[in-house]
Short mmCIF file of C-alpha atoms in Angstrom, two decimals:
data_model
loop_
_atom_site.label_atom_id
_atom_site.label_comp_id
_atom_site.label_asym_id
_atom_site.label_seq_id
_atom_site.Cartn_x
_atom_site.Cartn_y
_atom_site.Cartn_z
CA UNK A 1 7.20 -18.41 5.44
CA UNK A 2 9.26 -16.94 2.77
CA UNK A 3 10.19 -12.87 2.53
CA UNK A 4 8.46 -11.47 -0.59
CA UNK A 5 9.50 -8.17 -0.37
CA UNK A 6 11.21 -5.42 1.13
CA UNK A 7 9.33 -4.48 4.54
CA UNK A 8 6.76 -7.41 4.22
CA UNK A 9 6.74 -9.20 7.89
CA UNK A 10 4.13 -11.44 7.55
CA UNK A 11 1.75 -13.62 5.20
CA UNK A 12 -1.92 -14.66 5.47
CA UNK A 13 -1.98 -18.37 3.66
CA UNK A 14 -4.75 -18.37 1.38
CA UNK A 15 -4.74 -21.79 0.50
CA UNK A 16 -2.61 -25.15 0.55
CA UNK A 17 -2.48 -26.85 -3.07
CA UNK A 18 -0.69 -29.76 -1.76
CA UNK A 19 -2.13 -32.02 0.63
CA UNK A 20 -0.40 -33.81 3.36
CA UNK A 21 1.36 -37.13 1.99
CA UNK A 22 1.03 -35.99 -1.41
CA UNK A 23 4.49 -35.69 -3.46
CA UNK A 24 5.61 -32.92 -5.61
CA UNK A 25 8.38 -32.05 -7.82
CA UNK A 26 11.07 -29.40 -7.48
CA UNK A 27 9.14 -25.75 -8.57
CA UNK A 28 5.75 -27.25 -7.86
CA UNK A 29 3.32 -24.55 -6.08
CA UNK A 30 2.99 -25.54 -2.86
CA UNK A 31 0.63 -22.93 -1.57
CA UNK A 32 -0.62 -19.66 -1.90
CA UNK A 33 0.25 -16.90 0.27
CA UNK A 34 -1.05 -13.34 0.61
CA UNK A 35 1.01 -10.11 1.19
CA UNK A 36 -0.31 -6.97 1.74
CA UNK A 37 -2.85 -6.91 -1.30
CA UNK A 38 -1.01 -9.26 -3.61
CA UNK A 39 -1.25 -12.97 -3.77
CA UNK A 40 1.66 -15.12 -4.02
CA UNK A 41 2.47 -18.84 -5.29
CA UNK A 42 5.04 -20.51 -3.09
CA UNK A 43 7.38 -22.96 -5.28
CA UNK A 44 8.70 -26.40 -3.63
CA UNK A 45 12.26 -25.82 -2.65
CA UNK A 46 13.44 -29.38 -3.95
CA UNK A 47 11.19 -32.67 -4.56
CA UNK A 48 9.64 -34.88 -1.86
CA UNK A 49 6.56 -35.13 0.10
CA UNK A 50 4.48 -33.04 2.50
CA UNK A 51 4.59 -34.57 5.53
CA UNK A 52 2.80 -31.87 7.91
CA UNK A 53 1.34 -28.49 7.71
CA UNK A 54 1.77 -26.27 10.54
CA UNK A 55 -0.75 -23.81 9.65
CA UNK A 56 -4.06 -23.57 7.96
CA UNK A 57 -5.85 -21.23 5.52
CA UNK A 58 -6.31 -17.71 6.69
CA UNK A 59 -3.38 -18.16 9.38
CA UNK A 60 -1.26 -15.33 9.64
CA UNK A 61 2.17 -16.21 9.56
CA UNK A 62 5.49 -14.31 10.57
CA UNK A 63 8.34 -14.27 7.64
CA UNK A 64 10.84 -16.94 8.79
CA UNK A 65 8.27 -19.09 10.64
CA UNK A 66 8.37 -22.87 9.80
CA UNK A 67 4.60 -23.36 7.93
CA UNK A 68 5.40 -27.15 7.08
CA UNK A 69 7.46 -29.82 7.31
CA UNK A 70 8.61 -31.48 4.00
CA UNK A 71 10.58 -34.83 3.27
CA UNK A 72 12.66 -34.39 0.23
CA UNK A 73 13.85 -37.25 -1.99
CA UNK A 74 16.79 -39.45 -1.28
CA UNK A 75 18.62 -38.08 -4.47
CA UNK A 76 18.24 -34.12 -3.00
CA UNK A 77 19.33 -35.68 0.53
CA UNK A 78 22.46 -37.27 -1.04
CA UNK A 79 23.72 -34.22 -2.88
CA UNK A 80 23.33 -31.67 -0.15
CA UNK A 81 24.28 -33.66 2.65
CA UNK A 82 27.65 -32.64 2.69
CA UNK A 83 26.64 -28.99 2.84
CA UNK A 84 24.38 -29.24 5.85
CA UNK A 85 25.46 -28.35 9.19
CA UNK A 86 22.73 -28.52 11.94
CA UNK A 87 23.37 -26.01 14.64
CA UNK A 88 23.32 -27.51 18.30
CA UNK A 89 21.01 -24.93 19.52
CA UNK A 90 18.67 -25.06 16.47
CA UNK A 91 14.90 -25.54 17.21
CA UNK A 92 13.22 -28.23 15.35
CA UNK A 93 10.11 -28.05 13.31
CA UNK A 94 8.41 -30.43 15.55
CA UNK A 95 9.54 -28.80 18.64
CA UNK A 96 8.78 -25.48 17.24
CA UNK A 97 4.94 -26.97 16.66
CA UNK A 98 5.01 -28.15 20.25
CA UNK A 99 5.78 -24.66 21.67
CA UNK A 100 3.59 -22.60 19.24
CA UNK A 101 1.01 -20.98 21.23
CA UNK A 102 -2.06 -19.48 20.20
CA UNK A 103 -1.14 -15.64 19.59
CA UNK A 104 -3.22 -12.97 21.04
CA UNK A 105 -6.40 -12.18 18.65
CA UNK A 106 -7.35 -8.28 17.96
CA UNK A 107 -9.68 -7.76 14.99
CA UNK A 108 -10.79 -4.10 14.18
CA UNK A 109 -14.30 -3.46 13.69
CA UNK A 110 -15.79 -0.73 11.54
CA UNK A 111 -16.23 1.47 14.54
CA UNK A 112 -12.41 1.17 14.92
CA UNK A 113 -12.87 -0.82 17.98
CA UNK A 114 -11.24 -3.97 18.82
CA UNK A 115 -11.20 -6.47 21.27
CA UNK A 116 -8.09 -7.88 23.48
CA UNK A 117 -8.11 -11.27 24.53
CA UNK A 118 -4.41 -11.44 25.36
CA UNK A 119 -2.83 -12.02 28.31
CA UNK A 120 -0.16 -9.15 28.02
CA UNK A 121 -0.10 -8.01 31.75
CA UNK A 122 3.69 -8.49 32.38
CA UNK A 123 6.27 -6.33 30.23
CA UNK A 124 10.28 -6.56 30.99
CA UNK A 125 12.16 -3.49 31.98
CA UNK A 126 13.35 -3.08 28.51
CA UNK A 127 9.94 -3.25 27.07
CA UNK A 128 8.81 -0.41 28.99
CA UNK A 129 11.74 1.42 28.66
CA UNK A 130 10.97 1.42 24.63
CA UNK A 131 7.35 2.50 25.40
CA UNK A 132 8.34 5.35 27.51
CA UNK A 133 10.78 6.70 24.75
CA UNK A 134 8.01 6.37 22.44
CA UNK A 135 5.13 7.51 24.48
CA UNK A 136 2.74 4.27 24.33
CA UNK A 137 0.63 3.57 27.19
CA UNK A 138 0.66 0.43 29.13
CA UNK A 139 -3.14 0.10 27.56
CA UNK A 140 -1.68 0.65 24.35
CA UNK A 141 1.02 -2.22 24.76
CA UNK A 142 -1.74 -4.73 25.47
CA UNK A 143 -3.08 -4.18 22.19
CA UNK A 144 0.25 -5.20 20.17
CA UNK A 145 0.10 -8.95 19.07
CA UNK A 146 3.02 -10.50 21.20
CA UNK A 147 5.11 -13.31 19.66
CA UNK A 148 6.89 -14.41 22.86
CA UNK A 149 7.01 -17.60 25.02
CA UNK A 150 3.65 -17.79 26.79
CA UNK A 151 2.12 -14.80 25.10
CA UNK A 152 5.15 -12.38 26.11
CA UNK A 153 5.60 -8.98 24.50
CA UNK A 154 8.78 -9.15 22.57
CA UNK A 155 10.89 -6.02 21.66
CA UNK A 156 10.82 -6.72 18.01
CA UNK A 157 6.91 -6.91 18.33
CA UNK A 158 7.21 -3.38 19.55
CA UNK A 159 9.23 -2.05 16.74
CA UNK A 160 7.39 -3.78 14.41
CA UNK A 161 3.85 -2.51 15.76
CA UNK A 162 5.87 1.28 15.82
CA UNK A 163 6.98 0.82 11.98
CA UNK A 164 3.41 0.24 10.97
CA UNK A 165 2.61 3.59 12.20
CA UNK A 166 0.74 2.24 15.68
CA UNK A 167 -2.39 1.36 13.99
CA UNK A 168 -4.25 0.85 17.50
CA UNK A 169 -3.04 3.78 19.03
CA UNK A 170 -6.71 5.68 18.75
CA UNK A 171 -8.65 2.41 18.95
CA UNK A 172 -11.00 2.12 21.39
CA UNK A 173 -11.36 -1.40 23.56
CA UNK A 174 -14.45 -3.30 23.60
CA UNK A 175 -15.45 -4.40 27.05
CA UNK A 176 -18.63 -6.46 28.26
CA UNK A 177 -18.94 -3.53 30.83
CA UNK A 178 -20.06 -0.38 28.85
CA UNK A 179 -19.12 1.40 31.98
CA UNK A 180 -15.54 0.39 32.66
CA UNK A 181 -14.15 2.93 30.25
CA UNK A 182 -16.81 5.52 30.22
CA UNK A 183 -17.29 4.91 26.23
CA UNK A 184 -20.88 5.49 25.19
CA UNK A 185 -22.47 2.60 23.48
CA UNK A 186 -24.23 3.96 20.60
CA UNK A 187 -26.46 1.31 18.96
CA UNK A 188 -27.80 2.18 15.17
CA UNK A 189 -30.44 0.28 13.35
CA UNK A 190 -28.40 -0.92 10.32
CA UNK A 191 -31.89 -2.04 8.51
CA UNK A 192 -32.32 -5.33 6.89
CA UNK A 193 -31.06 -6.49 3.24
CA UNK A 194 -28.57 -8.49 2.07
CA UNK A 195 -25.01 -8.99 4.04
CA UNK A 196 -21.93 -9.33 1.93
CA UNK A 197 -18.88 -10.15 3.77
CA UNK A 198 -15.91 -8.12 2.76
CA UNK A 199 -13.31 -10.07 1.22
CA UNK A 200 -9.69 -10.04 2.63
CA UNK A 201 -8.58 -6.84 0.25
CA UNK A 202 -11.60 -4.80 1.21
CA UNK A 203 -11.16 -5.29 4.83
CA UNK A 204 -7.17 -4.30 4.41
CA UNK A 205 -8.72 -0.84 2.19
CA UNK A 206 -11.00 0.12 5.20
CA UNK A 207 -8.41 -0.44 7.86
CA UNK A 208 -5.70 1.49 5.81
CA UNK A 209 -8.50 4.25 4.94
CA UNK A 210 -9.52 4.71 8.58
CA UNK A 211 -5.68 4.40 9.57
CA UNK A 212 -4.84 7.50 7.40
CA UNK A 213 -7.55 9.64 8.54
CA UNK A 214 -6.86 9.18 12.00
CA UNK A 215 -2.95 9.94 11.08
CA UNK A 216 -2.99 12.65 8.95
CA UNK A 217 -5.01 15.62 9.07
CA UNK A 218 -6.24 16.09 5.66
CA UNK A 219 -6.61 19.35 4.00
CA UNK A 220 -7.40 19.49 0.29
CA UNK A 221 -6.34 22.46 -2.58
CA UNK A 222 -8.01 22.74 -5.78
CA UNK A 223 -6.81 24.18 -8.84
CA UNK A 224 -8.22 23.98 -12.79
CA UNK A 225 -5.88 23.36 -15.63
CA UNK A 226 -6.37 24.11 -19.23
CA UNK A 227 -5.22 20.80 -20.82
CA UNK A 228 -5.98 21.39 -24.63
CA UNK A 229 -2.58 21.50 -25.89
CA UNK A 230 -2.08 18.28 -24.23
CA UNK A 231 -5.00 16.66 -25.53
CA UNK A 232 -4.59 18.01 -28.98
CA UNK A 233 -1.55 16.82 -29.21
CA UNK A 234 -2.23 13.29 -27.61
CA UNK A 235 -4.97 12.97 -30.13
CA UNK A 236 -2.83 13.60 -33.01
CA UNK A 237 0.01 11.51 -32.19
CA UNK A 238 -1.44 8.11 -30.37
CA UNK A 239 -1.50 6.46 -33.55
CA UNK A 240 1.93 7.48 -34.65
CA UNK A 241 3.09 6.34 -31.22
CA UNK A 242 1.73 3.13 -31.01
CA UNK A 243 3.00 2.59 -34.67
CA UNK A 244 6.79 3.25 -33.40
CA UNK A 245 6.76 2.26 -29.90
CA UNK A 246 3.81 -0.94 -29.96
CA UNK A 247 2.57 1.18 -26.99
CA UNK A 248 -0.88 2.64 -26.26
CA UNK A 249 -0.64 6.47 -25.64
CA UNK A 250 -2.58 7.34 -22.68
CA UNK A 251 -2.95 10.36 -20.51
CA UNK A 252 -1.55 8.58 -17.78
CA UNK A 253 2.10 8.49 -18.64
CA UNK A 254 1.72 12.20 -19.62
CA UNK A 255 0.56 12.89 -16.19
CA UNK A 256 3.10 10.72 -14.53
CA UNK A 257 5.60 12.84 -16.42
CA UNK A 258 4.57 16.31 -15.31
CA UNK A 259 3.89 15.01 -11.63
CA UNK A 260 7.38 13.52 -11.55
CA UNK A 261 8.85 17.15 -12.65
CA UNK A 262 6.65 18.71 -9.73
CA UNK A 263 7.69 16.39 -7.14
CA UNK A 264 11.38 17.62 -8.19
CA UNK A 265 10.68 21.06 -7.93
CA UNK A 266 9.12 20.88 -4.48
CA UNK A 267 11.08 17.81 -2.81
CA UNK A 268 9.24 18.25 0.54
CA UNK A 269 6.04 16.79 -0.78
CA UNK A 270 8.11 13.49 -1.74
CA UNK A 271 7.92 12.69 2.07
CA UNK A 272 6.84 10.50 5.00
CA UNK A 273 6.82 11.04 8.81
CA UNK A 274 8.80 9.12 11.31
CA UNK A 275 7.76 10.62 14.70
CA UNK A 276 8.88 13.92 15.00
CA UNK A 277 11.62 13.74 11.76
CA UNK A 278 10.43 14.06 8.01
CA UNK A 279 11.87 11.74 5.55
CA UNK A 280 12.33 13.36 2.11
CA UNK A 281 12.48 10.58 -0.30
CA UNK A 282 15.80 10.17 -2.51
CA UNK A 283 13.51 8.31 -5.34
CA UNK A 284 10.41 9.37 -6.95
CA UNK A 285 8.03 6.83 -7.17
CA UNK A 286 4.72 7.65 -8.42
CA UNK A 287 1.67 5.20 -7.55
CA UNK A 288 -1.39 5.20 -9.57
CA UNK A 289 -4.39 4.30 -7.69
CA UNK A 290 -6.07 1.32 -9.86
CA UNK A 291 -9.59 -0.19 -9.73
CA UNK A 292 -9.29 -4.04 -10.02
CA UNK A 293 -12.60 -6.05 -11.82
CA UNK A 294 -13.56 -6.81 -8.30
CA UNK A 295 -14.04 -3.15 -7.50
CA UNK A 296 -11.19 -3.08 -5.16
CA UNK A 297 -8.29 -0.30 -5.12
CA UNK A 298 -4.67 -1.21 -5.73
CA UNK A 299 -2.06 1.39 -6.29
CA UNK A 300 1.13 -0.13 -8.75
CA UNK A 301 4.01 2.07 -8.75
CA UNK A 302 6.19 3.60 -11.58
CA UNK A 303 9.45 3.88 -10.22
CA UNK A 304 11.97 6.27 -10.46
CA UNK A 305 9.35 8.24 -12.81
CA UNK A 306 11.52 11.32 -12.86
CA UNK A 307 14.49 9.04 -14.85
CA UNK A 308 12.11 8.04 -17.59
CA UNK A 309 11.30 9.16 -20.97
CA UNK A 310 7.72 8.87 -22.21
CA UNK A 311 7.92 5.77 -23.97
CA UNK A 312 9.45 3.96 -21.04
CA UNK A 313 6.80 5.75 -19.08
CA UNK A 314 3.91 4.58 -21.21
CA UNK A 315 5.41 1.02 -21.17
CA UNK A 316 5.55 1.00 -17.46
CA UNK A 317 2.10 2.38 -17.02
CA UNK A 318 0.50 -0.13 -19.71
CA UNK A 319 2.25 -3.25 -18.12
CA UNK A 320 1.05 -2.01 -14.50
CA UNK A 321 -2.42 -1.44 -16.04
CA UNK A 322 -2.43 -5.08 -17.43
CA UNK A 323 -1.19 -6.66 -14.71
CA UNK A 324 -3.59 -4.87 -12.44
CA UNK A 325 -6.73 -6.09 -14.90
CA UNK A 326 -5.42 -9.77 -14.75
CA UNK A 327 -4.81 -9.72 -10.95
CA UNK A 328 -1.20 -10.60 -12.03
CA UNK A 329 0.56 -7.91 -9.79
CA UNK A 330 3.44 -8.82 -7.66
CA UNK A 331 4.61 -7.47 -4.33
CA UNK A 332 7.58 -5.10 -5.82
CA UNK A 333 4.84 -3.98 -8.13
CA UNK A 334 2.79 -2.16 -5.29
CA UNK A 335 5.71 -1.53 -2.78
CA UNK A 336 8.08 1.60 -2.74
CA UNK A 337 5.32 4.66 -3.69
CA UNK A 338 6.40 8.06 -2.60
CA UNK A 339 3.51 10.06 -4.09
CA UNK A 340 0.33 8.64 -5.35
CA UNK A 341 -2.39 10.31 -8.24
CA UNK A 342 -5.83 9.02 -8.57
CA UNK A 343 -7.31 9.55 -11.64
CA UNK A 344 -11.08 9.97 -10.76
CA UNK A 345 -11.82 11.36 -14.27
CA UNK A 346 -11.80 7.92 -15.00
CA UNK A 347 -15.33 7.26 -13.83
CA UNK A 348 -16.54 10.60 -14.80
CA UNK A 349 -15.91 12.57 -11.43
CA UNK A 350 -15.27 16.30 -11.73
CA UNK A 351 -13.14 16.13 -8.70
CA UNK A 352 -12.34 14.39 -5.82
CA UNK A 353 -10.91 14.47 -2.01
CA UNK A 354 -8.71 11.66 -1.82
CA UNK A 355 -7.40 9.91 1.34
CA UNK A 356 -3.75 10.09 1.85
CA UNK A 357 -1.73 6.64 1.05
CA UNK A 358 0.29 6.09 3.98
CA UNK A 359 3.01 6.80 4.56
CA UNK A 360 2.86 9.45 2.11
CA UNK A 361 2.22 13.10 2.92
CA UNK A 362 0.09 14.04 -0.18
CA UNK A 363 -2.21 12.45 -2.89
CA UNK A 364 -3.27 14.19 -6.33
CA UNK A 365 -6.85 13.65 -7.82
CA UNK A 366 -6.90 14.32 -11.49
CA UNK A 367 -10.83 15.15 -12.71
CA UNK A 368 -12.47 14.67 -15.81
CA UNK A 369 -11.36 16.55 -19.11
CA UNK A 370 -14.39 18.42 -20.20
CA UNK A 371 -14.87 20.89 -22.89
CA UNK A 372 -16.09 24.09 -21.56
CA UNK A 373 -16.45 27.70 -22.85
CA UNK A 374 -13.74 29.62 -21.32
CA UNK A 375 -12.57 33.29 -21.50
CA UNK A 376 -8.98 33.22 -23.01
CA UNK A 377 -6.25 35.94 -23.47
CA UNK A 378 -5.58 36.46 -27.27
CA UNK A 379 -3.50 39.38 -29.56
CA UNK A 380 -7.22 40.61 -30.05
CA UNK A 381 -8.02 40.74 -26.40
CA UNK A 382 -10.40 38.46 -24.32
CA UNK A 383 -12.40 35.85 -26.45
CA UNK A 384 -14.53 32.74 -25.57
CA UNK A 385 -13.24 29.69 -26.86
CA UNK A 386 -14.00 26.15 -26.28
CA UNK A 387 -11.09 24.63 -24.04
CA UNK A 388 -10.55 21.29 -22.44
CA UNK A 389 -10.37 21.94 -18.66
CA UNK A 390 -9.58 19.56 -15.91
CA UNK A 391 -9.91 20.20 -11.64
CA UNK A 392 -6.91 18.95 -9.46
CA UNK A 393 -7.15 18.50 -5.99
CA UNK A 394 -4.53 17.62 -3.64
CA UNK A 395 -5.15 16.32 -0.33
CA UNK A 396 -2.08 16.68 1.91
CA UNK A 397 -1.07 16.11 5.55
CA UNK A 398 -1.41 19.36 7.59
CA UNK A 399 1.34 18.06 10.02
CA UNK A 400 4.42 18.50 7.48
CA UNK A 401 2.51 19.98 4.52
CA UNK A 402 1.59 23.83 4.95
CA UNK A 403 -0.93 25.74 2.64
CA UNK A 404 2.13 27.47 0.72
CA UNK A 405 3.76 23.96 0.03
CA UNK A 406 0.49 22.30 -1.09
CA UNK A 407 -0.94 25.05 -2.99
CA UNK A 408 2.45 25.72 -5.01
CA UNK A 409 2.79 22.08 -5.77
CA UNK A 410 -0.49 21.58 -7.30
CA UNK A 411 -0.21 25.06 -9.07
CA UNK A 412 3.16 23.84 -10.63
CA UNK A 413 1.35 20.23 -11.93
CA UNK A 414 -1.38 22.27 -13.42
CA UNK A 415 1.44 24.56 -15.23
CA UNK A 416 3.16 21.99 -16.84
CA UNK A 417 -0.21 20.37 -18.23
CA UNK A 418 -0.77 23.70 -19.67
CA UNK A 419 2.58 24.40 -20.77
CA UNK A 420 2.62 21.30 -22.64
CA UNK A 421 4.82 21.66 -25.98
CA UNK A 422 2.53 21.07 -29.02
CA UNK A 423 5.48 20.88 -31.46
CA UNK A 424 6.72 17.78 -29.18
CA UNK A 425 7.94 14.72 -31.31
CA UNK A 426 7.72 11.44 -30.14
#
């Protein structure tokens, strides 16, 4: 299983495109693999024949695990023969398959419960030491997927689980005996109707949203902003911008530009939580919550947004949006976000209360731009004028972001919107 991006530790096999016994050329796509929310094509490293597949569709496989045995063609063998050194203690793919044991299965239901079918009852002194340092109970240890021999839990399994944010920390175990854990077994009449199975991406979104709400105490702050200057400037210059740069000028790059400036003013909003530590990120990478044609949500990322001019931001935004519409986003396109915006106004929403995109500590929702009569101050005094107004709502993690920081940040974004230079040159 190849590594398909930073922090990727496993992949889900979607489909084998080459059957056992079929031949292929170097560069041919052998299989499709899903990592996080992106589907990837895996090319053949050399020409040859697919002798055996060790995993099937829907199997989740760790990065580096042997997933198939290939027989390369004779010319490839001869050209690489002098460079291949077989380690004495290297385990052959065949032996790996023979020693491969079923992994303990865990499935999270919509009630945030799961079943523990593994036999993780023995823990080494090292595992117990790590658990004590991170305040992990024996019950939670038993929930961690194990990759060791005979289902034993390895040090890497525990650290991977911790890096993922301990997703099963608050989950409740399912048991055949409802009294065993003294958990009320509530049943609800879900009614009758068409049953639609969640696709893989929707399941991941559901798990991520539940995990985020369990992890971060959400607080939402609201402000409204007068976008009249920005709207008028964009409407007056979008045609010239297209002619000069060949790029559509939407509001999104203007929003990203202002948010990046505000993040630079309040760097502690650009952070994540690691236990009792706060990690303030050096880069300002703005994620854009984007709806796919399927209705699912994905967050492509504008990297180093604070260092880019409007032309480059427009190029990045348009390219990512196009890839999202065509389901062509790569793994790196959705990695590394440090702060996320969600333009709920695209769907006509006045405002929203977005859920934080973990491991970030805040997310900004931008409502619809709506013309309203507003009281404004002029040289003649107070007057009523038609203005383009927007509500901004910032959901933030109250563990590390207090009301002063959250409120000041969202107000600063609104200030940048309102103070947009109508005389700006493209």
